[in-house]
Short mmCIF file of N, CA, C and O in Angstrom, two decimals:
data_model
loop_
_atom_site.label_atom_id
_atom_site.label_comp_id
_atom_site.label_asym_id
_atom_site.label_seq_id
_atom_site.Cartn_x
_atom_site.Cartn_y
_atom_site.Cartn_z
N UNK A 238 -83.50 -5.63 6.64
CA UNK A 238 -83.17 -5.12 7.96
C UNK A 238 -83.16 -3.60 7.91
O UNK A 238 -82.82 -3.01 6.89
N UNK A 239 -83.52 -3.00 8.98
CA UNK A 239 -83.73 -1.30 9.37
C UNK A 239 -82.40 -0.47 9.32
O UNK A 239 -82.37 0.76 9.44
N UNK A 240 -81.34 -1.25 9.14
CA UNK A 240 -80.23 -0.37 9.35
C UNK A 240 -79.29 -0.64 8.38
O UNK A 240 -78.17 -0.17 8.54
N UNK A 241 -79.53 -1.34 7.35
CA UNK A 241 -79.57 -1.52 5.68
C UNK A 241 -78.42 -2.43 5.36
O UNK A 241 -77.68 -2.24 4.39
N UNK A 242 -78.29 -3.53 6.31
CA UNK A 242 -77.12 -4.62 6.39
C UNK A 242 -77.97 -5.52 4.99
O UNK A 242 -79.12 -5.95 5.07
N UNK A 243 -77.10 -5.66 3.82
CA UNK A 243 -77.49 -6.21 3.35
C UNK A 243 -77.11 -7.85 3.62
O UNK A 243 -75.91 -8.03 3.80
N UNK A 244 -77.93 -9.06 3.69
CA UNK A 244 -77.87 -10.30 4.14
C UNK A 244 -77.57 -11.10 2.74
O UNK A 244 -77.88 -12.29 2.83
N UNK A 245 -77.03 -10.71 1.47
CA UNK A 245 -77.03 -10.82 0.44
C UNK A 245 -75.74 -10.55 -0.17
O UNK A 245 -75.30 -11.07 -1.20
N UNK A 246 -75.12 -9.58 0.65
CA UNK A 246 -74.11 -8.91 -0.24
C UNK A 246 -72.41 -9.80 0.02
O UNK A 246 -72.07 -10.70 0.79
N UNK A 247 -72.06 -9.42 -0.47
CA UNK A 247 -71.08 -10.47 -0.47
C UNK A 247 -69.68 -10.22 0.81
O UNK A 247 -68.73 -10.96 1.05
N UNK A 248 -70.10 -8.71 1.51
CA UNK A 248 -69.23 -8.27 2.40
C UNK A 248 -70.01 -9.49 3.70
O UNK A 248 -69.41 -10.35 4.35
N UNK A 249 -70.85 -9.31 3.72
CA UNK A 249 -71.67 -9.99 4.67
C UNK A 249 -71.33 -11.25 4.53
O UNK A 249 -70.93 -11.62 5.64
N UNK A 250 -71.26 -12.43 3.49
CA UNK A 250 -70.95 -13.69 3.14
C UNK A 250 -69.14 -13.74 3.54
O UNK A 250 -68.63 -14.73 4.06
N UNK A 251 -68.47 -12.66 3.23
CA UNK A 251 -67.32 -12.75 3.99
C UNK A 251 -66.49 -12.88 5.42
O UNK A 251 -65.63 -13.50 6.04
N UNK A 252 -67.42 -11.81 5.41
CA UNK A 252 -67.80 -11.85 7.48
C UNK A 252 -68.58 -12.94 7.91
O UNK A 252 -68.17 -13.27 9.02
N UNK A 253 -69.47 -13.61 7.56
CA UNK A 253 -70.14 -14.70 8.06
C UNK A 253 -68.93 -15.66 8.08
O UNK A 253 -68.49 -16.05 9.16
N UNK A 254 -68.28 -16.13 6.66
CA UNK A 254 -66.89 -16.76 6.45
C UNK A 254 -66.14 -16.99 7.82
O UNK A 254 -65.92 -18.02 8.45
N UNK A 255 -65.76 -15.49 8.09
CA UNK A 255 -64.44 -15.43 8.61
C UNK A 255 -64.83 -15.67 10.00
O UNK A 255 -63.87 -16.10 10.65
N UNK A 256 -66.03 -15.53 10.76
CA UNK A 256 -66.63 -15.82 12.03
C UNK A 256 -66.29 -17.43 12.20
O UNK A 256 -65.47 -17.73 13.07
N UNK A 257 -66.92 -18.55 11.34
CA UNK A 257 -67.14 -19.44 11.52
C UNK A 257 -65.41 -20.11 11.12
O UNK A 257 -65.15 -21.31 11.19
N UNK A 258 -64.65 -19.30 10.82
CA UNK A 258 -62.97 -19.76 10.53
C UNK A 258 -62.53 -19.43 12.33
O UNK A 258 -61.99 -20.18 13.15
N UNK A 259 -62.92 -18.32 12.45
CA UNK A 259 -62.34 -18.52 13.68
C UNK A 259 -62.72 -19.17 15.15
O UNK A 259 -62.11 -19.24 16.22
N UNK A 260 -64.11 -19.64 14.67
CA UNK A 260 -64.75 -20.51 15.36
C UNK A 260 -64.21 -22.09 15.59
O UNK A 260 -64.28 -22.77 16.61
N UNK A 261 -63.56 -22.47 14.11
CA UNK A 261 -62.99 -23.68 13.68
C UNK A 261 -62.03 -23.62 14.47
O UNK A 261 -61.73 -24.41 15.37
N UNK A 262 -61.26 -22.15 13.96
CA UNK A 262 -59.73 -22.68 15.12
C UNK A 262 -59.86 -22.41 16.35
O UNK A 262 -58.77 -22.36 16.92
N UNK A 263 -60.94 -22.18 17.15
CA UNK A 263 -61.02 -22.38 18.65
C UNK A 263 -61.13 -23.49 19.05
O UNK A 263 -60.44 -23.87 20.00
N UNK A 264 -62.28 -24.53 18.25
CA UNK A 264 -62.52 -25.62 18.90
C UNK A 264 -61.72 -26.28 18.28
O UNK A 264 -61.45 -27.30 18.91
N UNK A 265 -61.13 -26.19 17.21
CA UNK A 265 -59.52 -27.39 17.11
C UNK A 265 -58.69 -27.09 17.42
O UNK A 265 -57.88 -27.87 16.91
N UNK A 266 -57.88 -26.03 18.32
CA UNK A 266 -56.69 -25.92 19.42
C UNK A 266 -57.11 -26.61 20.82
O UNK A 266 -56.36 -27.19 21.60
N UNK A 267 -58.62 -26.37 20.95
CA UNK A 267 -58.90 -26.63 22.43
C UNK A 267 -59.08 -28.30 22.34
O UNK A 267 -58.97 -29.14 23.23
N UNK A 268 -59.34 -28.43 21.11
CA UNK A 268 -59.53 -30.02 20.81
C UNK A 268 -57.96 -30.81 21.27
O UNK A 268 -57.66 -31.68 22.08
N UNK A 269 -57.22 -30.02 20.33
CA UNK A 269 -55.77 -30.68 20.60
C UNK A 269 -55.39 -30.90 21.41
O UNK A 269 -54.84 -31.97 21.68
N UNK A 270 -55.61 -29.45 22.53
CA UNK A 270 -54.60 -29.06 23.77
C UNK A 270 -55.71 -30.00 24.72
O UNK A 270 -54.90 -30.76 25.26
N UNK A 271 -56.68 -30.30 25.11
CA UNK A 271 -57.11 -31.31 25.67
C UNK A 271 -56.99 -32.73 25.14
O UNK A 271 -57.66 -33.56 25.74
N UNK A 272 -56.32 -33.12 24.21
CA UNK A 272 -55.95 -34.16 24.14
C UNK A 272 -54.58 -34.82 24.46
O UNK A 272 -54.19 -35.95 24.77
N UNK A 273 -54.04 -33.65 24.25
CA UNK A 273 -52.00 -33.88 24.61
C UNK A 273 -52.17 -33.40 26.61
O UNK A 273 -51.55 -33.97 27.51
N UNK A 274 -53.23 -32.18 26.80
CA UNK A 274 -53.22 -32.47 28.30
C UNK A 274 -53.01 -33.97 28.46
O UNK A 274 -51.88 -34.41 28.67
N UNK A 275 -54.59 -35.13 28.32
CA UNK A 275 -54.56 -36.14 28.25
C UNK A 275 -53.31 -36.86 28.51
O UNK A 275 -52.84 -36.94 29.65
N UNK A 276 -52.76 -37.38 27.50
CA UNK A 276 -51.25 -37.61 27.42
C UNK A 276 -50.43 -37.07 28.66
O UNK A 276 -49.92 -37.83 29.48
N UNK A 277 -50.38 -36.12 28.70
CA UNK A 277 -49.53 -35.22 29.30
C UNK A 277 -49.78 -36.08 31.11
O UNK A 277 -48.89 -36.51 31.84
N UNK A 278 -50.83 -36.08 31.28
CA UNK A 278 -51.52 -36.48 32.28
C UNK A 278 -50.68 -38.01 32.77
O UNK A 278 -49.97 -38.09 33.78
N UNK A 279 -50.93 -39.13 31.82
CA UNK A 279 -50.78 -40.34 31.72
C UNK A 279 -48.93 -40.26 31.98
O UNK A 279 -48.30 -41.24 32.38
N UNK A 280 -48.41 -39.20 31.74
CA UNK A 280 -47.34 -39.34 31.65
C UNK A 280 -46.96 -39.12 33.31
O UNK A 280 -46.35 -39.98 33.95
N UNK A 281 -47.35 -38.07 33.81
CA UNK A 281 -47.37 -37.63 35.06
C UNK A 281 -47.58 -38.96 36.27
O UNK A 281 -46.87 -39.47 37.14
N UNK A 282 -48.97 -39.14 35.77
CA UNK A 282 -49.60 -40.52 36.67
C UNK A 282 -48.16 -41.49 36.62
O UNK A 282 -48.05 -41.96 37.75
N UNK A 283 -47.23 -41.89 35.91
CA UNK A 283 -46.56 -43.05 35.34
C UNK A 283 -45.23 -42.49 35.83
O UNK A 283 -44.15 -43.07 35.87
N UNK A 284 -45.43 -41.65 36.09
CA UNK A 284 -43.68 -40.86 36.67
C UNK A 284 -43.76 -41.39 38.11
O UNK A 284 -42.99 -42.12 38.72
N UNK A 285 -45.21 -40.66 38.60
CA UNK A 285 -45.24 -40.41 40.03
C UNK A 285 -45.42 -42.13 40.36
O UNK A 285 -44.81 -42.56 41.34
N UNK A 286 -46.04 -42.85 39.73
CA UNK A 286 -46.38 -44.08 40.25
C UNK A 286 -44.20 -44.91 40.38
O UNK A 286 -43.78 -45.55 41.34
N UNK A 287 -43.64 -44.68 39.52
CA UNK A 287 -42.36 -44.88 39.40
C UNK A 287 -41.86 -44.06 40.81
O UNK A 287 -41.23 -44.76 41.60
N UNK A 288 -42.05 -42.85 41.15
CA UNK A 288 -41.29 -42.61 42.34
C UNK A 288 -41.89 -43.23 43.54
O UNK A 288 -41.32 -42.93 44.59
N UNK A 289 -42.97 -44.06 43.64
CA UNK A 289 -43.00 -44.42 44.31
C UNK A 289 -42.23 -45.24 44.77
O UNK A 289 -41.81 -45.07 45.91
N UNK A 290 -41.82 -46.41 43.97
CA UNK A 290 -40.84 -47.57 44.29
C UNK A 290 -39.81 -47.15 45.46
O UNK A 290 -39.57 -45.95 45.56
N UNK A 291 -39.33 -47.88 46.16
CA UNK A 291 -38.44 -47.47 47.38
C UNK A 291 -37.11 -47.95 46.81
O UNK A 291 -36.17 -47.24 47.17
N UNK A 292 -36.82 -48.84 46.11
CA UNK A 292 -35.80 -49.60 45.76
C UNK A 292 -35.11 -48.93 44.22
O UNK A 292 -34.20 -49.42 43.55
N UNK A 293 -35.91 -47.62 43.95
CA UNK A 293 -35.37 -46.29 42.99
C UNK A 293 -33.92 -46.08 43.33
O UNK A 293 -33.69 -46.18 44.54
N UNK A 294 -32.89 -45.82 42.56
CA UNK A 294 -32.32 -45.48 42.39
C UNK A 294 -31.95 -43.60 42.60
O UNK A 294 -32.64 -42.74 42.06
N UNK A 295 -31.19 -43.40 43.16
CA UNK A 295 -31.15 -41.62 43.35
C UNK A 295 -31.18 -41.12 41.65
O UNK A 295 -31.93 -40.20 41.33
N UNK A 296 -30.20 -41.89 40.50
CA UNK A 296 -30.66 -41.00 39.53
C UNK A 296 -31.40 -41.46 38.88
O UNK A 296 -31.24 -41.25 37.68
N UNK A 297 -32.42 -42.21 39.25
CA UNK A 297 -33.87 -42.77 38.27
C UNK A 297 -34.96 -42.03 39.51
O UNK A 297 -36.14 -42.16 39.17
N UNK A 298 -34.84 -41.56 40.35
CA UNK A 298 -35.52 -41.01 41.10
C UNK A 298 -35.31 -39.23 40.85
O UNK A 298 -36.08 -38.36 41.25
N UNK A 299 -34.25 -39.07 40.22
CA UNK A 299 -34.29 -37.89 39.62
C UNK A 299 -34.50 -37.72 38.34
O UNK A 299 -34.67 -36.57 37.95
N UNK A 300 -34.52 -38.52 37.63
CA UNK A 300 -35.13 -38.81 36.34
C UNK A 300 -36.43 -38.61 36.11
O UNK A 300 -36.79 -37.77 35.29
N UNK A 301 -37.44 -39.44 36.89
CA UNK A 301 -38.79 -38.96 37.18
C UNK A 301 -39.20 -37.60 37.92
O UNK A 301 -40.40 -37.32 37.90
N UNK A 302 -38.28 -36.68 38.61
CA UNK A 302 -38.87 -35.09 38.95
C UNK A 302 -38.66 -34.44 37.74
O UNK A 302 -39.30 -33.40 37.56
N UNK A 303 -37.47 -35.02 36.42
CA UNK A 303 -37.40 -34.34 35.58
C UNK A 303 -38.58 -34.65 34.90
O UNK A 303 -38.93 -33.78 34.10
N UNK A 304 -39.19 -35.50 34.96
CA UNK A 304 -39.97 -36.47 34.24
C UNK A 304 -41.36 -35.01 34.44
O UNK A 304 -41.82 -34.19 33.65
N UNK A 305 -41.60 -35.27 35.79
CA UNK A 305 -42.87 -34.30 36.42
C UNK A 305 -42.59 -32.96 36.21
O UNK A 305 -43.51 -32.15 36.10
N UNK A 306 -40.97 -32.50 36.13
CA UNK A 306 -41.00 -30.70 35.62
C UNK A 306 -41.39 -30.59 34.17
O UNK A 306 -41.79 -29.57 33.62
N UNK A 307 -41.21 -31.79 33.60
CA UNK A 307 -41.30 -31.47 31.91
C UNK A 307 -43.17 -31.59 31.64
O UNK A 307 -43.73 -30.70 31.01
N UNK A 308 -43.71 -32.39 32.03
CA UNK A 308 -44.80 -32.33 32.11
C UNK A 308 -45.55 -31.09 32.45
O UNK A 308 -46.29 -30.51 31.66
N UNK A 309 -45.23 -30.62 34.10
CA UNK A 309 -45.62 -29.21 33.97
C UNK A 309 -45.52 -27.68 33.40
O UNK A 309 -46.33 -26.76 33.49
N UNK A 310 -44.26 -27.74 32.81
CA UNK A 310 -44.06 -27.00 32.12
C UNK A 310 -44.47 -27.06 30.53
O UNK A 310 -44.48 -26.03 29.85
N UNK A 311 -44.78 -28.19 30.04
CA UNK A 311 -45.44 -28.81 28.91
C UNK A 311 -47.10 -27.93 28.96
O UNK A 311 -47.60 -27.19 28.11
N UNK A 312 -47.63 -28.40 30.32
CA UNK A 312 -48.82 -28.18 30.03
C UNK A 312 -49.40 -26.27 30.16
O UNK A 312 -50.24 -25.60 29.55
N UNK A 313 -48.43 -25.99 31.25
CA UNK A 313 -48.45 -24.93 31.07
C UNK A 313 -47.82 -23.92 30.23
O UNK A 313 -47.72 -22.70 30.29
N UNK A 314 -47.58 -24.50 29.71
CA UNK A 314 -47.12 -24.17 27.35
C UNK A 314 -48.41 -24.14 26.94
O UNK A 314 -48.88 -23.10 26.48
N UNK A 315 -49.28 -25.46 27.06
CA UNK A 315 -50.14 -25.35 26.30
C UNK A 315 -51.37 -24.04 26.44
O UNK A 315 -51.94 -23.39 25.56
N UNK A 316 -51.50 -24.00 28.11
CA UNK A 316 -52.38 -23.33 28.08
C UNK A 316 -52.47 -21.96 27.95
O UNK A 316 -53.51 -21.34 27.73
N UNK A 317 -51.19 -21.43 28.13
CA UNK A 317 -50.86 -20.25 27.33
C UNK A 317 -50.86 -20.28 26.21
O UNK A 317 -50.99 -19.17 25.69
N UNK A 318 -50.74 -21.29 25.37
CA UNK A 318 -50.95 -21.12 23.96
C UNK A 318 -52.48 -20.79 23.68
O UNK A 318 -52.91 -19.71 23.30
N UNK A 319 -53.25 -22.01 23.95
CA UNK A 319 -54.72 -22.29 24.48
C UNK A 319 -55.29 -20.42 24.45
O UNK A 319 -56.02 -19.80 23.69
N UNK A 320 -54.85 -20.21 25.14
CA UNK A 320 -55.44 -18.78 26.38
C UNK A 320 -55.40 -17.67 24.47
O UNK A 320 -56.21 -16.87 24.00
N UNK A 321 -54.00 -18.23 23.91
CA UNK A 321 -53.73 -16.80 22.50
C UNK A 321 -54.62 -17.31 21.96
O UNK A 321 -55.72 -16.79 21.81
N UNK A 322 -54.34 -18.23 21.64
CA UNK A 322 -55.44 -18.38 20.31
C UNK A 322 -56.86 -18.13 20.77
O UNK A 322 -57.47 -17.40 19.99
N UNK A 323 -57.55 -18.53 21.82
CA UNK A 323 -58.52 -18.22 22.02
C UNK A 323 -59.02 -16.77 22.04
O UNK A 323 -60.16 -16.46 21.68
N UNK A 324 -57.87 -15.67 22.62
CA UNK A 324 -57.72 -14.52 22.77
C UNK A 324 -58.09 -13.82 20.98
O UNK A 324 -58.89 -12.92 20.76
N UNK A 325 -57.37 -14.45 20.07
CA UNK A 325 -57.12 -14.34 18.63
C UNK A 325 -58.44 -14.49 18.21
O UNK A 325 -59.12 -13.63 17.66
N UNK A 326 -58.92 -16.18 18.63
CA UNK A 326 -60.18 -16.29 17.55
C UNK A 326 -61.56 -15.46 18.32
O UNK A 326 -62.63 -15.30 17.74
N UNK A 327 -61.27 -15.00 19.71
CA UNK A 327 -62.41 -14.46 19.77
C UNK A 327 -62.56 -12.59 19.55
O UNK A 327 -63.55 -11.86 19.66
N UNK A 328 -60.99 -12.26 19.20
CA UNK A 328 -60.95 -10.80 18.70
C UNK A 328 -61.35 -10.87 17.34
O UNK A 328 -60.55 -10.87 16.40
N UNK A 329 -62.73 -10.96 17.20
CA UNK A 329 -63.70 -11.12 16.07
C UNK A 329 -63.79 -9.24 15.30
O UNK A 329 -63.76 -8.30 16.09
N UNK A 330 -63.86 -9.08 14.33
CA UNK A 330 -63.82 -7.71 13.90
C UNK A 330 -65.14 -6.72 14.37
O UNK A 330 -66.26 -7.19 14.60
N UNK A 331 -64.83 -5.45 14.46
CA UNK A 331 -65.75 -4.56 15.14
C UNK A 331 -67.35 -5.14 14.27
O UNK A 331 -67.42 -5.67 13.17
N UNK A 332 -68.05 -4.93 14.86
CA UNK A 332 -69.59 -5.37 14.24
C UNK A 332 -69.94 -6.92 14.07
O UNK A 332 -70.84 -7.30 13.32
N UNK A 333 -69.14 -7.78 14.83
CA UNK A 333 -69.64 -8.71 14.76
C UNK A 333 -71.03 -9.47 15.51
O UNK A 333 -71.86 -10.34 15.24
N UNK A 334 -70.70 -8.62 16.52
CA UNK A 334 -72.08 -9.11 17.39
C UNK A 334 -73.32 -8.56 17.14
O UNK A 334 -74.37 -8.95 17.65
N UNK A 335 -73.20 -7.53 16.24
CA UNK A 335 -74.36 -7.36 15.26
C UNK A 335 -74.57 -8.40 14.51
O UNK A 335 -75.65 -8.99 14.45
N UNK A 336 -73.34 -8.78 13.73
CA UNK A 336 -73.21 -10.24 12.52
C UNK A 336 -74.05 -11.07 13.15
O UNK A 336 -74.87 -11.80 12.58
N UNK A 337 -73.77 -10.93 14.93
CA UNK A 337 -74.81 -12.25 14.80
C UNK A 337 -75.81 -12.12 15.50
O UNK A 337 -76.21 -13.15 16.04
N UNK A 338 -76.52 -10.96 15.72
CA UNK A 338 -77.96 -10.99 16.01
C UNK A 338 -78.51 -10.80 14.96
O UNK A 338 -79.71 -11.06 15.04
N UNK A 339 -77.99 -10.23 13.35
CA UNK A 339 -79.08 -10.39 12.27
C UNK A 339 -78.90 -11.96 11.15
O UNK A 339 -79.32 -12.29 10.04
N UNK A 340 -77.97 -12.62 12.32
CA UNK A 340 -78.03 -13.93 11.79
C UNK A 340 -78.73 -14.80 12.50
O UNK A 340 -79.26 -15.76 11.92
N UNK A 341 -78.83 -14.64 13.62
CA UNK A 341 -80.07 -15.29 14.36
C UNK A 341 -81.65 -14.61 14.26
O UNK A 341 -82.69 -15.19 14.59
N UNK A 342 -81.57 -13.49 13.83
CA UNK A 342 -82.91 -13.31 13.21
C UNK A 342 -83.44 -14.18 11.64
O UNK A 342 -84.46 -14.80 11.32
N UNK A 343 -82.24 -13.83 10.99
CA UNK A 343 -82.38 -14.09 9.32
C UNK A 343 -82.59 -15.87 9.34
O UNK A 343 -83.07 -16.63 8.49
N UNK A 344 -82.05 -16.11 10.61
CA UNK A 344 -82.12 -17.70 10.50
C UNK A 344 -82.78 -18.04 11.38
O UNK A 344 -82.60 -19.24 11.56
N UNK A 345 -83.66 -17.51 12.25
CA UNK A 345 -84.98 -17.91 13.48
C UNK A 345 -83.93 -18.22 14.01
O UNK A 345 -83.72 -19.22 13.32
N UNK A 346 -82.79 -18.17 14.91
CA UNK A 346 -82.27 -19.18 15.68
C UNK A 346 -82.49 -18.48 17.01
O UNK A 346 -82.59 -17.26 17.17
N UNK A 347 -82.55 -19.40 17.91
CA UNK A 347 -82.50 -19.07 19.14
C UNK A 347 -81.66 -18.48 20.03
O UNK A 347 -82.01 -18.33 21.20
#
């Protein structure tokens, strides 16, 4: 390469490393946190289907809004979490987006 990145050297094999680490932990937080959404979801559906009943009780009918605040506040945990880490794994170190246009050269990729 013209600007004397060696594709060999072992600073480069480090940085390649540490790209694809923080690549890992993007898509396995977002993996998680869309799966406990999931959950999170089923739980909601199963509250609200419970307040429906007419023959509820006032404190089983307040049981389930606690039911629906914990849920929303659950999920909106997650996605602030979601939002850092993503924030984290994509504050990639200065020169990376060089890292990866002479890695999509060095490797034909598209």
């Amino acid at each position: 390469m013209s600007d004397g990145m060696d594709l060999d050297s072992q600073d480069f094999r480090d940085r390649v490393a540490l790209l694809f680490r923080y690549g890992q932990v993007g898509r396995c937080v977002s993996s998680v946190t869309h799966d406990v959404n999931n959950v999170l979801g089923a739980i909601q559906a199963y509250s609200e289907l419970l307040d429906l009943d007419e023959n509820l009780s006032d404190e089983s009918r307040r049981m389930t809004m606690q039911i629906g605040e914990g849920v929303a506040k659950c999920s909106a945990l997650l996605g602030l979490f979601l939002v850092k880490v993503l924030k984290y794994s994509s504050g990639l170190p200065a020169g990376s987006e060089l890292l990866f246009s002479r890695l999509q050269l060095y490797y034909r990729l598209p």
